[in-house]
């Protein structure tokens, strides 16, 4: 597993592990690093089958195997406890770790995540799979921003969109890896266990998320005993990129406020 440690390096530093979504790259969190590294030791990593980790996603491992990969990093760093922030699929990994290792996570931050995939999200993934299978990598990559960003933001950031598209095509993680990662997030269902997750949790959602209805986040907050909601009107699926300053402030306030939280 390729991972990087940013910010504070002292052993007493509070550590937060960041896990991205379907793209799997640790570079997804670039807008968060300047703010987070002022206070924390920050760990980013590339998911198995993506980026500098590469390799093959296990055919039957699902989200549990992805959680095992994170725990291998935690063990390598010797972390007794840590905070965890996950975007979409990364949030599912955080929920799985919280279910299996509740004693290790201090705070959990879930961004446009879910306890069980919504049928609408399934429709979106069906369309993306059809593009990949029937049209090819270029069409799949070109469509990706439509599920991530608001239209006006994409219009105002055309150069970035073009650069991201070229990079996505050049570094495509591979058909089988994409399909297995999508299958894993579609199969994940932790709803029956949410009431038992006693981890302090911030659930971040946006009303204009095209891929994941924000009602999935409302369901998480209703079911988890120590969860609270930060709901944005605008920012779409990748709100941490669209509104980094407001997002970072929200996260840091949650992580650093005095106890008790609930």
GROMACS .gro file of C-alpha atoms in nm:
model
  262
    1UNK     CA    1   0.000   0.000   0.000
    2UNK     CA    2   0.134   0.341  -0.097
    3UNK     CA    3   0.072   0.595   0.178
    4UNK     CA    4   0.213   0.933   0.277
    5UNK     CA    5   0.233   1.110   0.612
    6UNK     CA    6   0.188   1.487   0.613
    7UNK     CA    7   0.202   1.758   0.875
    8UNK     CA    8   0.311   1.695   1.231
    9UNK     CA    9   0.554   1.408   1.276
   10UNK     CA   10   0.582   1.392   1.656
   11UNK     CA   11   0.448   1.081   1.826
   12UNK     CA   12   0.203   1.283   2.033
   13UNK     CA   13   0.036   1.429   1.725
   14UNK     CA   14  -0.327   1.346   1.666
   15UNK     CA   15  -0.354   1.145   1.344
   16UNK     CA   16  -0.629   1.146   1.084
   17UNK     CA   17  -0.646   0.895   0.798
   18UNK     CA   18  -0.809   1.017   0.475
   19UNK     CA   19  -0.973   0.775   0.232
   20UNK     CA   20  -1.101   0.886  -0.109
   21UNK     CA   21  -1.390   0.751  -0.315
   22UNK     CA   22  -1.410   0.546  -0.633
   23UNK     CA   23  -1.104   0.712  -0.786
   24UNK     CA   24  -0.897   0.588  -0.493
   25UNK     CA   25  -0.617   0.844  -0.508
   26UNK     CA   26  -0.468   1.010  -0.203
   27UNK     CA   27  -0.419   1.327  -0.409
   28UNK     CA   28  -0.796   1.379  -0.394
   29UNK     CA   29  -0.742   1.545  -0.056
   30UNK     CA   30  -0.506   1.820  -0.176
   31UNK     CA   31  -0.755   2.098  -0.085
   32UNK     CA   32  -0.765   1.971   0.274
   33UNK     CA   33  -0.395   1.923   0.343
   34UNK     CA   34  -0.290   2.286   0.412
   35UNK     CA   35  -0.560   2.330   0.677
   36UNK     CA   36  -0.536   1.987   0.838
   37UNK     CA   37  -0.157   1.968   0.856
   38UNK     CA   38  -0.143   2.281   1.071
   39UNK     CA   39  -0.295   2.079   1.356
   40UNK     CA   40  -0.268   1.708   1.277
   41UNK     CA   41  -0.057   1.431   1.138
   42UNK     CA   42  -0.241   1.342   0.817
   43UNK     CA   43  -0.219   1.007   0.637
   44UNK     CA   44  -0.326   0.978   0.273
   45UNK     CA   45  -0.307   0.663   0.066
   46UNK     CA   46  -0.387   0.516  -0.276
   47UNK     CA   47  -0.643   0.237  -0.263
   48UNK     CA   48  -0.544  -0.108  -0.387
   49UNK     CA   49  -0.580  -0.120  -0.765
   50UNK     CA   50  -0.531   0.256  -0.803
   51UNK     CA   51  -0.253   0.512  -0.826
   52UNK     CA   52   0.089   0.430  -0.684
   53UNK     CA   53  -0.041   0.125  -0.497
   54UNK     CA   54  -0.167  -0.037  -0.815
   55UNK     CA   55  -0.223  -0.409  -0.830
   56UNK     CA   56  -0.555  -0.590  -0.854
   57UNK     CA   57  -0.870  -0.541  -0.648
   58UNK     CA   58  -0.972  -0.876  -0.493
   59UNK     CA   59  -1.267  -1.024  -0.678
   60UNK     CA   60  -1.460  -1.115  -0.363
   61UNK     CA   61  -1.303  -0.902  -0.091
   62UNK     CA   62  -1.549  -0.615  -0.099
   63UNK     CA   63  -1.528  -0.324   0.145
   64UNK     CA   64  -1.389  -0.557   0.414
   65UNK     CA   65  -1.070  -0.611   0.211
   66UNK     CA   66  -1.037  -0.235   0.164
   67UNK     CA   67  -1.069  -0.188   0.540
   68UNK     CA   68  -0.797  -0.451   0.589
   69UNK     CA   69  -0.568  -0.242   0.366
   70UNK     CA   70  -0.621   0.059   0.592
   71UNK     CA   71  -0.550  -0.147   0.900
   72UNK     CA   72  -0.222  -0.261   0.744
   73UNK     CA   73  -0.123   0.107   0.717
   74UNK     CA   74  -0.236   0.173   1.074
   75UNK     CA   75  -0.023  -0.119   1.193
   76UNK     CA   76   0.278  -0.005   0.991
   77UNK     CA   77   0.255   0.338   1.156
   78UNK     CA   78   0.191   0.194   1.501
   79UNK     CA   79  -0.120   0.406   1.560
   80UNK     CA   80  -0.298   0.326   1.888
   81UNK     CA   81  -0.595   0.542   1.786
   82UNK     CA   82  -0.682   0.767   1.494
   83UNK     CA   83  -0.951   0.979   1.332
   84UNK     CA   84  -1.084   0.872   0.993
   85UNK     CA   85  -1.237   1.077   0.710
   86UNK     CA   86  -1.381   0.904   0.405
   87UNK     CA   87  -1.547   1.032   0.091
   88UNK     CA   88  -1.827   0.812  -0.052
   89UNK     CA   89  -1.663   0.467  -0.091
   90UNK     CA   90  -1.398   0.586   0.154
   91UNK     CA   91  -1.676   0.652   0.402
   92UNK     CA   92  -1.794   0.293   0.369
   93UNK     CA   93  -1.441   0.183   0.457
   94UNK     CA   94  -1.460   0.402   0.766
   95UNK     CA   95  -1.792   0.248   0.869
   96UNK     CA   96  -1.649  -0.102   0.826
   97UNK     CA   97  -1.347  -0.016   1.042
   98UNK     CA   98  -1.577   0.135   1.305
   99UNK     CA   99  -1.784  -0.184   1.306
  100UNK     CA  100  -1.483  -0.412   1.345
  101UNK     CA  101  -1.245  -0.192   1.547
  102UNK     CA  102  -1.456   0.060   1.742
  103UNK     CA  103  -1.182   0.101   2.000
  104UNK     CA  104  -0.937   0.242   1.744
  105UNK     CA  105  -1.133   0.535   1.598
  106UNK     CA  106  -1.171   0.858   1.793
  107UNK     CA  107  -1.381   1.047   1.537
  108UNK     CA  108  -1.534   0.944   1.205
  109UNK     CA  109  -1.617   1.186   0.923
  110UNK     CA  110  -1.839   1.059   0.641
  111UNK     CA  111  -1.881   1.265   0.323
  112UNK     CA  112  -2.178   1.181   0.100
  113UNK     CA  113  -2.165   0.821   0.221
  114UNK     CA  114  -2.435   0.564   0.295
  115UNK     CA  115  -2.525   0.263   0.507
  116UNK     CA  116  -2.681   0.096   0.205
  117UNK     CA  117  -2.665   0.211  -0.156
  118UNK     CA  118  -2.966   0.403  -0.283
  119UNK     CA  119  -3.142   0.272  -0.598
  120UNK     CA  120  -3.075   0.608  -0.763
  121UNK     CA  121  -2.701   0.563  -0.707
  122UNK     CA  122  -2.737   0.222  -0.868
  123UNK     CA  123  -2.889   0.385  -1.176
  124UNK     CA  124  -2.591   0.622  -1.195
  125UNK     CA  125  -2.343   0.336  -1.167
  126UNK     CA  126  -2.531   0.137  -1.431
  127UNK     CA  127  -2.491   0.430  -1.670
  128UNK     CA  128  -2.120   0.461  -1.594
  129UNK     CA  129  -2.063   0.089  -1.637
  130UNK     CA  130  -2.245   0.100  -1.971
  131UNK     CA  131  -2.018   0.380  -2.087
  132UNK     CA  132  -1.709   0.183  -1.987
  133UNK     CA  133  -1.824  -0.145  -2.141
  134UNK     CA  134  -1.987  -0.015  -2.459
  135UNK     CA  135  -1.804   0.309  -2.537
  136UNK     CA  136  -1.469   0.289  -2.364
  137UNK     CA  137  -1.237   0.447  -2.111
  138UNK     CA  138  -1.247   0.797  -2.256
  139UNK     CA  139  -1.627   0.821  -2.229
  140UNK     CA  140  -1.621   0.677  -1.876
  141UNK     CA  141  -1.361   0.932  -1.762
  142UNK     CA  142  -1.529   1.222  -1.944
  143UNK     CA  143  -1.858   1.151  -1.766
  144UNK     CA  144  -1.704   1.126  -1.420
  145UNK     CA  145  -1.711   1.501  -1.335
  146UNK     CA  146  -2.085   1.510  -1.405
  147UNK     CA  147  -2.136   1.300  -1.092
  148UNK     CA  148  -1.888   1.498  -0.882
  149UNK     CA  149  -1.936   1.871  -0.936
  150UNK     CA  150  -2.206   2.136  -0.988
  151UNK     CA  151  -2.248   2.242  -1.351
  152UNK     CA  152  -2.155   2.604  -1.286
  153UNK     CA  153  -1.835   2.499  -1.106
  154UNK     CA  154  -1.732   2.279  -1.399
  155UNK     CA  155  -1.801   2.568  -1.636
  156UNK     CA  156  -1.582   2.800  -1.431
  157UNK     CA  157  -1.302   2.541  -1.405
  158UNK     CA  158  -1.280   2.420  -1.765
  159UNK     CA  159  -0.900   2.403  -1.766
  160UNK     CA  160  -0.898   2.183  -1.459
  161UNK     CA  161  -1.165   1.959  -1.612
  162UNK     CA  162  -0.952   1.909  -1.921
  163UNK     CA  163  -0.640   1.836  -1.716
  164UNK     CA  164  -0.823   1.593  -1.489
  165UNK     CA  165  -0.969   1.415  -1.791
  166UNK     CA  166  -0.628   1.370  -1.953
  167UNK     CA  167  -0.481   1.243  -1.627
  168UNK     CA  168  -0.775   1.009  -1.569
  169UNK     CA  169  -0.732   0.849  -1.910
  170UNK     CA  170  -0.355   0.820  -1.881
  171UNK     CA  171  -0.373   0.664  -1.533
  172UNK     CA  172  -0.696   0.466  -1.562
  173UNK     CA  173  -0.709   0.198  -1.292
  174UNK     CA  174  -0.834  -0.072  -1.528
  175UNK     CA  175  -1.173  -0.214  -1.622
  176UNK     CA  176  -1.173  -0.504  -1.376
  177UNK     CA  177  -1.060  -0.289  -1.085
  178UNK     CA  178  -1.332  -0.030  -1.151
  179UNK     CA  179  -1.604  -0.293  -1.183
  180UNK     CA  180  -1.495  -0.471  -0.866
  181UNK     CA  181  -1.482  -0.148  -0.669
  182UNK     CA  182  -1.829  -0.051  -0.789
  183UNK     CA  183  -1.958  -0.399  -0.703
  184UNK     CA  184  -1.811  -0.366  -0.353
  185UNK     CA  185  -1.979  -0.037  -0.275
  186UNK     CA  186  -2.310  -0.159  -0.418
  187UNK     CA  187  -2.302  -0.474  -0.205
  188UNK     CA  188  -2.212  -0.295   0.119
  189UNK     CA  189  -2.495  -0.289   0.372
  190UNK     CA  190  -2.430  -0.191   0.733
  191UNK     CA  191  -2.774  -0.054   0.817
  192UNK     CA  192  -2.854  -0.329   1.068
  193UNK     CA  193  -2.538  -0.241   1.267
  194UNK     CA  194  -2.552   0.139   1.261
  195UNK     CA  195  -2.723   0.168   1.600
  196UNK     CA  196  -2.430  -0.017   1.757
  197UNK     CA  197  -2.163   0.220   1.624
  198UNK     CA  198  -2.076   0.438   1.922
  199UNK     CA  199  -1.815   0.645   1.735
  200UNK     CA  200  -1.838   1.025   1.738
  201UNK     CA  201  -1.936   1.092   1.376
  202UNK     CA  202  -1.978   1.395   1.153
  203UNK     CA  203  -2.191   1.322   0.847
  204UNK     CA  204  -2.134   1.573   0.567
  205UNK     CA  205  -2.388   1.589   0.284
  206UNK     CA  206  -2.497   1.819   0.003
  207UNK     CA  207  -2.850   1.870  -0.123
  208UNK     CA  208  -2.738   1.892  -0.487
  209UNK     CA  209  -2.538   1.566  -0.492
  210UNK     CA  210  -2.637   1.396  -0.819
  211UNK     CA  211  -2.483   1.060  -0.732
  212UNK     CA  212  -2.590   1.003  -0.370
  213UNK     CA  213  -2.921   1.148  -0.245
  214UNK     CA  214  -2.859   1.339   0.076
  215UNK     CA  215  -3.134   1.135   0.237
  216UNK     CA  216  -2.876   0.856   0.269
  217UNK     CA  217  -2.683   1.085   0.504
  218UNK     CA  218  -2.998   1.171   0.698
  219UNK     CA  219  -3.053   0.798   0.750
  220UNK     CA  220  -2.700   0.761   0.889
  221UNK     CA  221  -2.755   1.041   1.139
  222UNK     CA  222  -3.090   0.902   1.249
  223UNK     CA  223  -2.947   0.554   1.306
  224UNK     CA  224  -2.606   0.627   1.460
  225UNK     CA  225  -2.626   0.728   1.827
  226UNK     CA  226  -2.336   0.976   1.820
  227UNK     CA  227  -2.372   1.118   1.469
  228UNK     CA  228  -2.447   1.475   1.367
  229UNK     CA  229  -2.515   1.634   1.031
  230UNK     CA  230  -2.345   1.911   0.835
  231UNK     CA  231  -2.571   1.973   0.535
  232UNK     CA  232  -2.463   2.202   0.250
  233UNK     CA  233  -2.706   2.342  -0.006
  234UNK     CA  234  -2.443   2.351  -0.283
  235UNK     CA  235  -2.121   2.164  -0.360
  236UNK     CA  236  -2.242   1.836  -0.510
  237UNK     CA  237  -2.067   1.505  -0.449
  238UNK     CA  238  -1.716   1.652  -0.417
  239UNK     CA  239  -1.807   1.936  -0.182
  240UNK     CA  240  -1.462   1.926  -0.022
  241UNK     CA  241  -1.316   2.039  -0.356
  242UNK     CA  242  -1.590   2.284  -0.453
  243UNK     CA  243  -1.598   2.460  -0.114
  244UNK     CA  244  -1.267   2.369   0.052
  245UNK     CA  245  -1.249   2.657   0.300
  246UNK     CA  246  -1.598   2.607   0.441
  247UNK     CA  247  -1.557   2.231   0.437
  248UNK     CA  248  -1.219   2.244   0.615
  249UNK     CA  249  -1.355   2.481   0.878
  250UNK     CA  250  -1.648   2.248   0.943
  251UNK     CA  251  -1.423   1.946   0.984
  252UNK     CA  252  -1.165   2.116   1.205
  253UNK     CA  253  -1.435   2.262   1.430
  254UNK     CA  254  -1.577   1.913   1.475
  255UNK     CA  255  -1.242   1.756   1.553
  256UNK     CA  256  -1.119   2.022   1.794
  257UNK     CA  257  -1.424   2.131   1.988
  258UNK     CA  258  -1.423   2.062   2.363
  259UNK     CA  259  -1.583   1.745   2.498
  260UNK     CA  260  -1.848   1.632   2.544
  261UNK     CA  261  -1.965   1.613   2.183
  262UNK     CA  262  -2.303   1.446   2.234
   0.00000   0.00000   0.00000
